[in-house]
Structure formats: C-alpha cells, structure tokens
Short mmCIF file of C-alpha atoms in Angstrom, two decimals:
data_model
loop_
_atom_site.label_atom_id
_atom_site.label_comp_id
_atom_site.label_asym_id
_atom_site.label_seq_id
_atom_site.Cartn_x
_atom_site.Cartn_y
_atom_site.Cartn_z
CA UNK A 1 0.32 -0.24 0.13
CA UNK A 2 2.88 2.30 -0.48
CA UNK A 3 1.19 3.89 -3.62
CA UNK A 4 -1.62 4.68 -1.21
CA UNK A 5 0.20 6.29 1.29
CA UNK A 6 1.66 8.41 -0.87
CA UNK A 7 -1.69 10.15 -1.79
CA UNK A 8 -1.96 12.02 1.79
CA UNK A 9 0.92 10.97 3.99
CA UNK A 10 -0.47 12.71 6.90
CA UNK A 11 -3.64 11.38 7.27
CA UNK A 12 -2.73 7.65 6.28
CA UNK A 13 0.09 7.43 8.48
CA UNK A 14 -2.30 8.94 11.38
CA UNK A 15 -4.96 6.03 10.75
CA UNK A 16 -1.81 3.44 10.14
CA UNK A 17 -0.77 4.40 13.86
CA UNK A 18 -4.18 5.29 15.62
CA UNK A 19 -5.43 1.87 13.94
CA UNK A 20 -2.54 -0.79 14.83
CA UNK A 21 -4.30 -3.56 16.18
CA UNK A 22 -5.58 -6.56 14.02
CA UNK A 23 -9.14 -5.95 14.88
CA UNK A 24 -8.94 -2.83 13.50
CA UNK A 25 -7.54 -3.85 9.76
CA UNK A 26 -10.85 -3.95 7.77
CA UNK A 27 -11.48 -0.39 8.92
CA UNK A 28 -7.94 0.55 8.38
CA UNK A 29 -8.12 -1.02 5.07
CA UNK A 30 -11.73 0.87 4.05
CA UNK A 31 -10.46 4.67 5.37
CA UNK A 32 -7.23 3.86 3.07
CA UNK A 33 -9.25 3.14 0.02
CA UNK A 34 -11.77 5.62 0.84
CA UNK A 35 -9.36 8.38 0.85
CA UNK A 36 -7.99 7.13 -2.17
CA UNK A 37 -11.03 7.10 -4.18
CA UNK A 38 -11.93 10.52 -3.32
CA UNK A 39 -8.09 11.92 -4.53
CA UNK A 40 -9.12 9.71 -7.87
CA UNK A 41 -12.50 11.45 -7.95
CA UNK A 42 -10.62 15.05 -7.43
CA UNK A 43 -8.24 14.50 -10.10
CA UNK A 44 -10.38 13.08 -12.85
CA UNK A 45 -12.46 16.34 -12.05
CA UNK A 46 -9.51 18.72 -12.34
CA UNK A 47 -8.09 16.87 -15.07
CA UNK A 48 -8.20 19.57 -18.31
CA UNK A 49 -6.48 16.70 -20.65
CA UNK A 50 -9.31 14.33 -20.35
CA UNK A 51 -12.61 15.12 -22.74
CA UNK A 52 -15.56 15.26 -20.64
CA UNK A 53 -16.81 12.04 -22.48
CA UNK A 54 -14.24 10.35 -21.01
CA UNK A 55 -14.79 11.63 -17.66
CA UNK A 56 -18.58 11.02 -17.55
CA UNK A 57 -17.82 7.23 -19.17
CA UNK A 58 -15.14 6.57 -15.80
CA UNK A 59 -18.00 8.05 -13.30
CA UNK A 60 -20.63 6.02 -15.04
CA UNK A 61 -18.43 2.60 -14.87
CA UNK A 62 -16.51 3.82 -11.45
CA UNK A 63 -16.81 0.48 -9.70
CA UNK A 64 -15.99 -1.60 -12.41
CA UNK A 65 -12.10 -0.67 -12.23
CA UNK A 66 -12.19 -1.73 -8.69
CA UNK A 67 -12.97 -5.71 -9.53
CA UNK A 68 -9.15 -7.99 -9.93
CA UNK A 69 -10.68 -8.99 -13.43
CA UNK A 70 -9.03 -6.33 -15.27
CA UNK A 71 -5.40 -6.52 -13.47
CA UNK A 72 -2.41 -8.74 -13.72
CA UNK A 73 -0.68 -9.68 -10.70
CA UNK A 74 2.93 -9.44 -12.56
CA UNK A 75 2.11 -6.64 -14.84
CA UNK A 76 0.22 -4.18 -12.53
CA UNK A 77 1.33 -5.35 -9.09
CA UNK A 78 2.68 -1.62 -8.70
CA UNK A 79 0.03 0.28 -9.97
CA UNK A 80 -2.42 2.11 -7.54
CA UNK A 81 -5.77 0.82 -9.44
CA UNK A 82 -4.49 -2.66 -8.57
CA UNK A 83 -3.68 -1.92 -4.93
CA UNK A 84 -7.38 -0.28 -4.79
CA UNK A 85 -8.62 -3.23 -6.08
CA UNK A 86 -6.69 -5.58 -4.17
CA UNK A 87 -8.24 -3.54 -0.89
CA UNK A 88 -11.49 -3.57 -2.43
CA UNK A 89 -11.66 -7.47 -2.66
CA UNK A 90 -10.19 -8.09 0.98
CA UNK A 91 -13.14 -5.87 2.79
CA UNK A 92 -15.88 -7.37 3.94
CA UNK A 93 -19.57 -6.88 2.71
CA UNK A 94 -20.81 -3.87 5.12
CA UNK A 95 -17.44 -1.78 4.12
CA UNK A 96 -18.04 -2.36 0.63
CA UNK A 97 -21.88 -1.15 0.84
CA UNK A 98 -20.85 1.94 2.44
CA UNK A 99 -17.88 2.88 -0.15
CA UNK A 100 -20.24 1.70 -3.21
CA UNK A 101 -23.55 3.44 -1.80
CA UNK A 102 -21.13 7.06 -0.92
CA UNK A 103 -19.96 6.83 -4.36
CA UNK A 104 -22.54 5.84 -6.17
CA UNK A 105 -24.49 8.57 -5.19
CA UNK A 106 -21.57 10.69 -5.39
CA UNK A 107 -20.99 9.87 -9.16
CA UNK A 108 -24.55 10.31 -9.48
CA UNK A 109 -24.77 13.61 -8.25
CA UNK A 110 -21.37 14.94 -10.31
CA UNK A 111 -22.20 13.68 -13.84
CA UNK A 112 -24.19 16.76 -14.24
CA UNK A 113 -21.78 19.33 -13.39
CA UNK A 114 -19.08 17.65 -15.52
CA UNK A 115 -20.13 19.73 -18.20
CA UNK A 116 -20.88 23.10 -16.48
CA UNK A 117 -17.91 24.53 -14.61
CA UNK A 118 -20.05 26.78 -12.81
CA UNK A 119 -23.59 26.48 -11.04
CA UNK A 120 -26.29 28.02 -12.71
CA UNK A 121 -27.85 29.17 -9.21
CA UNK A 122 -28.27 29.02 -5.71
CA UNK A 123 -30.07 25.78 -5.17
CA UNK A 124 -27.84 24.47 -8.39
CA UNK A 125 -24.99 25.31 -5.74
CA UNK A 126 -25.88 23.54 -2.66
CA UNK A 127 -26.44 20.33 -4.59
CA UNK A 128 -23.23 20.32 -6.30
CA UNK A 129 -21.71 20.82 -2.52
CA UNK A 130 -23.91 17.99 -1.06
CA UNK A 131 -22.68 15.18 -3.59
CA UNK A 132 -18.99 16.63 -3.92
CA UNK A 133 -18.34 16.89 -0.14
CA UNK A 134 -21.79 16.13 1.83
CA UNK A 135 -22.28 12.44 0.58
CA UNK A 136 -18.21 12.00 1.37
CA UNK A 137 -18.79 13.43 4.69
CA UNK A 138 -21.86 11.18 5.86
CA UNK A 139 -19.56 7.88 4.37
CA UNK A 140 -16.89 8.52 6.34
CA UNK A 141 -19.16 8.72 9.42
CA UNK A 142 -20.37 5.67 8.21
CA UNK A 143 -17.15 3.95 8.40
CA UNK A 144 -16.39 5.07 11.49
CA UNK A 145 -19.20 4.18 13.38
CA UNK A 146 -19.43 0.66 11.34
CA UNK A 147 -15.91 0.42 12.87
CA UNK A 148 -16.67 0.62 16.50
CA UNK A 149 -15.06 4.20 16.59
CA UNK A 150 -17.74 6.15 16.70
CA UNK A 151 -21.70 5.08 18.16
CA UNK A 152 -23.35 3.25 15.42
CA UNK A 153 -26.30 5.57 15.80
CA UNK A 154 -24.59 8.25 15.31
CA UNK A 155 -24.51 8.74 11.50
CA UNK A 156 -28.03 8.00 11.41
CA UNK A 157 -29.24 10.60 13.93
CA UNK A 158 -26.69 13.49 12.71
CA UNK A 159 -25.82 12.67 9.42
CA UNK A 160 -27.66 15.82 8.02
CA UNK A 161 -25.03 17.95 10.21
CA UNK A 162 -22.38 16.10 8.82
CA UNK A 163 -23.57 17.11 5.22
CA UNK A 164 -23.94 20.98 6.59
CA UNK A 165 -20.34 20.22 7.71
CA UNK A 166 -19.21 18.85 4.03
CA UNK A 167 -21.05 21.56 2.16
CA UNK A 168 -19.81 24.19 4.43
CA UNK A 169 -16.53 23.30 3.58
CA UNK A 170 -16.81 23.39 -0.05
CA UNK A 171 -18.52 26.59 0.45
CA UNK A 172 -15.62 27.95 2.17
CA UNK A 173 -13.30 26.95 -0.32
CA UNK A 174 -14.75 28.06 -3.23
CA UNK A 175 -15.37 31.43 -1.23
CA UNK A 176 -11.68 32.50 -1.16
CA UNK A 177 -10.88 31.29 -4.88
CA UNK A 178 -10.48 33.39 -7.69
CA UNK A 179 -13.99 33.66 -9.59
CA UNK A 180 -12.52 32.12 -12.66
CA UNK A 181 -11.98 29.19 -10.94
CA UNK A 182 -14.80 29.68 -8.50
CA UNK A 183 -18.19 27.06 -9.15
CA UNK A 184 -20.05 30.00 -7.51
CA UNK A 185 -22.70 31.10 -10.02
CA UNK A 186 -22.64 34.58 -11.33
CA UNK A 187 -23.76 37.58 -8.55
CA UNK A 188 -23.45 35.79 -5.57
CA UNK A 189 -23.63 38.07 -2.66
CA UNK A 190 -20.63 37.38 -0.81
CA UNK A 191 -22.47 38.25 2.54
CA UNK A 192 -25.56 35.78 2.02
CA UNK A 193 -22.68 33.12 1.38
CA UNK A 194 -21.02 34.23 4.77
CA UNK A 195 -24.02 33.67 6.40
CA UNK A 196 -24.92 30.08 5.16
CA UNK A 197 -21.23 29.18 5.87
CA UNK A 198 -21.87 30.46 9.34
CA UNK A 199 -25.26 28.85 9.81
CA UNK A 200 -23.81 25.43 8.59
CA UNK A 201 -20.93 25.50 10.85
CA UNK A 202 -22.99 25.93 13.80
CA UNK A 203 -25.51 23.21 12.83
CA UNK A 204 -22.02 20.79 12.30
CA UNK A 205 -20.62 21.85 15.26
CA UNK A 206 -23.13 19.61 17.23
CA UNK A 207 -21.52 15.84 15.46
CA UNK A 208 -18.41 17.44 16.26
CA UNK A 209 -19.03 18.05 19.83
CA UNK A 210 -20.43 14.13 20.20
CA UNK A 211 -17.28 12.91 18.51
CA UNK A 212 -15.16 10.40 20.98
CA UNK A 213 -12.50 8.93 19.15
CA UNK A 214 -8.92 10.42 17.92
CA UNK A 215 -9.27 9.35 14.24
CA UNK A 216 -12.96 10.82 14.26
CA UNK A 217 -11.30 14.10 15.93
CA UNK A 218 -8.57 14.35 13.28
CA UNK A 219 -10.67 13.32 10.26
CA UNK A 220 -13.62 15.20 11.21
CA UNK A 221 -13.08 17.99 13.96
CA UNK A 222 -9.80 19.37 12.60
CA UNK A 223 -11.36 20.41 9.07
CA UNK A 224 -14.06 21.86 11.04
CA UNK A 225 -12.04 23.84 13.31
CA UNK A 226 -9.80 24.78 10.19
CA UNK A 227 -12.95 26.23 8.48
CA UNK A 228 -13.95 28.15 11.59
CA UNK A 229 -10.84 29.97 11.78
CA UNK A 230 -10.98 30.72 8.05
CA UNK A 231 -14.75 31.93 8.29
CA UNK A 232 -13.15 34.43 11.24
CA UNK A 233 -10.98 36.45 8.28
CA UNK A 234 -12.20 39.20 5.79
CA UNK A 235 -10.98 38.51 2.32
CA UNK A 236 -8.90 35.45 3.65
CA UNK A 237 -5.79 36.87 5.48
CA UNK A 238 -6.57 39.80 7.63
CA UNK A 239 -8.90 39.98 11.02
CA UNK A 240 -11.64 43.07 10.50
CA UNK A 241 -10.36 46.08 11.18
CA UNK A 242 -12.89 47.19 13.65
CA UNK A 243 -12.93 43.92 15.34
CA UNK A 244 -9.35 45.02 16.33
CA UNK A 245 -9.72 48.64 17.37
CA UNK A 246 -12.93 47.52 19.68
CA UNK A 247 -10.47 45.02 21.24
CA UNK A 248 -7.81 47.25 21.81
CA UNK A 249 -10.01 49.66 23.23
CA UNK A 250 -11.60 47.55 25.78
CA UNK A 251 -8.02 46.34 26.74
CA UNK A 252 -6.99 49.87 27.57
CA UNK A 253 -10.15 50.58 29.49
CA UNK A 254 -9.73 47.41 31.64
CA UNK A 255 -5.97 48.27 32.23
CA UNK A 256 -6.51 52.14 33.40
CA UNK A 257 -9.30 50.99 35.20
CA UNK A 258 -7.37 48.34 37.09
CA UNK A 259 -4.62 50.97 37.91
CA UNK A 260 -6.61 53.37 39.55
CA UNK A 261 -8.18 50.96 41.90
CA UNK A 262 -4.59 50.04 43.20
CA UNK A 263 -4.06 53.74 43.64
CA UNK A 264 -7.23 54.48 45.53
CA UNK A 265 -6.32 51.25 47.56
CA UNK A 266 -2.87 52.29 48.55
CA UNK A 267 -2.90 56.38 48.77
CA UNK A 268 -5.89 57.30 51.18
CA UNK A 269 -7.05 61.27 51.49
CA UNK A 270 -6.94 62.55 55.49
CA UNK A 271 -10.09 62.70 57.09
CA UNK A 272 -11.40 65.97 57.85
CA UNK A 273 -11.83 67.52 61.06
CA UNK A 274 -15.03 66.97 62.35
CA UNK A 275 -14.24 63.15 61.23
CA UNK A 276 -11.10 63.15 63.09
CA UNK A 277 -12.81 64.63 66.25
CA UNK A 278 -16.00 62.23 66.25
CA UNK A 279 -13.78 59.22 65.14
CA UNK A 280 -11.12 59.23 67.73
CA UNK A 281 -14.30 59.14 70.79
CA UNK A 282 -15.75 56.46 68.67
CA UNK A 283 -12.37 54.22 68.52
CA UNK A 284 -11.59 54.75 71.90
CA UNK A 285 -15.23 53.96 72.88
CA UNK A 286 -15.25 50.63 70.80
CA UNK A 287 -11.49 50.00 72.12
CA UNK A 288 -11.50 50.74 75.82
CA UNK A 289 -15.07 50.22 76.60
CA UNK A 290 -17.36 52.27 78.35
CA UNK A 291 -15.89 52.47 81.59
CA UNK A 292 -12.44 53.01 80.57
CA UNK A 293 -13.88 56.10 78.61
CA UNK A 294 -15.78 57.30 81.40
CA UNK A 295 -12.62 56.92 83.62
CA UNK A 296 -10.44 59.26 81.31
CA UNK A 297 -13.39 62.18 80.56
CA UNK A 298 -11.23 63.60 77.72
CA UNK A 299 -11.48 67.25 77.76
CA UNK A 300 -12.10 69.26 74.63
CA UNK A 301 -8.63 69.84 74.28
CA UNK A 302 -7.68 66.42 74.55
CA UNK A 303 -9.79 65.45 71.66
CA UNK A 304 -8.33 68.04 69.62
CA UNK A 305 -5.20 66.40 69.35
CA UNK A 306 -6.43 62.86 68.83
CA UNK A 307 -5.74 60.54 67.06
#
C-alpha cells in the first residue's frame, strides 16, 4: 500500500498509527480506500486533458475498475489501481456496501456538473456541494461508526449535520478562490454566502461535539476547526479592522481602571476635622469600653489632639 500512502501521507500515517491492532485492520483498509477514491475523483474532475465524455464514462463505470479481473499481478502489482482493487477485494461486505453507496451517490450527482464549470443558481450550488463533499462526509462517519470508533447510531441521527459540514467546507473553499476558478454562480452575494457558511458550521458543531474517538476528531473535527478559523478572516488574510480597534480599546480601558483601583487602595486622603474628632471618640469607646472612656473623661483640648 505504499502508493496509496503517498496520496495523503499525513492522514494515512495517522490512520496507520491509530488503528494498529489486528481487530481494526478492515477499518484501516476501508479508510485507505475511501481517501484514495476521493483523491481519484478529484483528479478526474480537475483534469484538463481528459475529455468530458471520457470523464462521464469513468464516473458511470466507476466501480468496474475495482474488480481484480482487469489486472494482472505480474504487470500491475505496483499500480495504484491494482492496490485499490486488492484492498476492495479483501474488505468485508458491510464496508463494501458503504463505499459503493457513498461513491455511487456521489458519481450520480456529479455527472451533470461535468459539462458546466459554474453552478447556474443557488439551489444548483447547494446540490453540487452536497454531492461533492456532503455525501463523502456522511460516508466517512458511517465507516467510523461501523468500525466501532463512534456510536453506531451517530451517523443516522446526525447525518444531516455531517452533510452541513461537508457543504460548508466546499463553500469555504470556493469562497476564497479566484472567481474564474470558483463554481459560485454569477452575482452571488458574499454576505449571503458568509451567513450560510456560519449557519452550516453552527449546525455541524453538534456532530463534532459528539465525536469520541481520536480518529473521528482528526478526520472530522480538524477540518471543521480549520473552516471556523478561515471564516473569522475577511478576504482570507486579515481580521476585521473594527474588531481589532474595539478589542484594543476595551483592553486599554480595563488596564486603566485596574491601575486606578490599585492607587485608590494604596493612597487614602486625610479625614476632615469633624471626622477626626468623632472618629477618635468612637474608636476610644469601642477599643477601651464605656467604663474606660468614662474614667478618662477626655477634655475638648485632648479631643482635638486625637488621634
């Protein structure tokens, strides 16, 4: 599987180190194949040399290339497709079903977008993001739940939240692309787009907060947090200037208030004369008691000298 690991070394190394037991070997293979197929779909979509008709043919017969009948071990043992077909053959039926349903739905939705570089309207954009990223997100969560990494019912209860996460990630990616490369429809309002991304990320935070395994947090929560961080920037490279100004003003105000309180606690102004007189009498009463005060019977001149 060396060729597979070169596709995304960081992710594949983390999966390999996390799922190191013999009981997790099938989940490891399923995740390797899942990410390899995602990379293959992206390469087919992004290819400018491949005709659209050939792309459509590949998408329609996508899983035919994962059967071992097409390959020879002597000739194709080092090829990427041979290794993918080998893993697919070794997978149990339930993992095969998840991968086939995920990529089958994905291929069906992406077929009509191969001939159109841009989405026609907002509804078309949301449908494209659903098939491009939402469906794979649900499939990834299904694999983690099936492998025992997360609760088995999580993908059923929260599949719409995973779809929201995938859609938000796709919108964030196209939000900061060049308009010529972006799939956004002509005349898209950036304010409306930002509000939609914020709403989708807020909904996706529910399923992210329920992830329990290190594998789920790395594969799902980390892309979510990256998208949240990116959405905090304006035009992709700097914070909003008004937010910086307000934050600094509040910080300076709090610092000055703190210094004033310290000075007020350390420096006390002298009391007025009437407070000195009656304060001295009261302190003598409370300190020495009534009998002591009656015995001393301070005079007016002595009171003025207190304390």
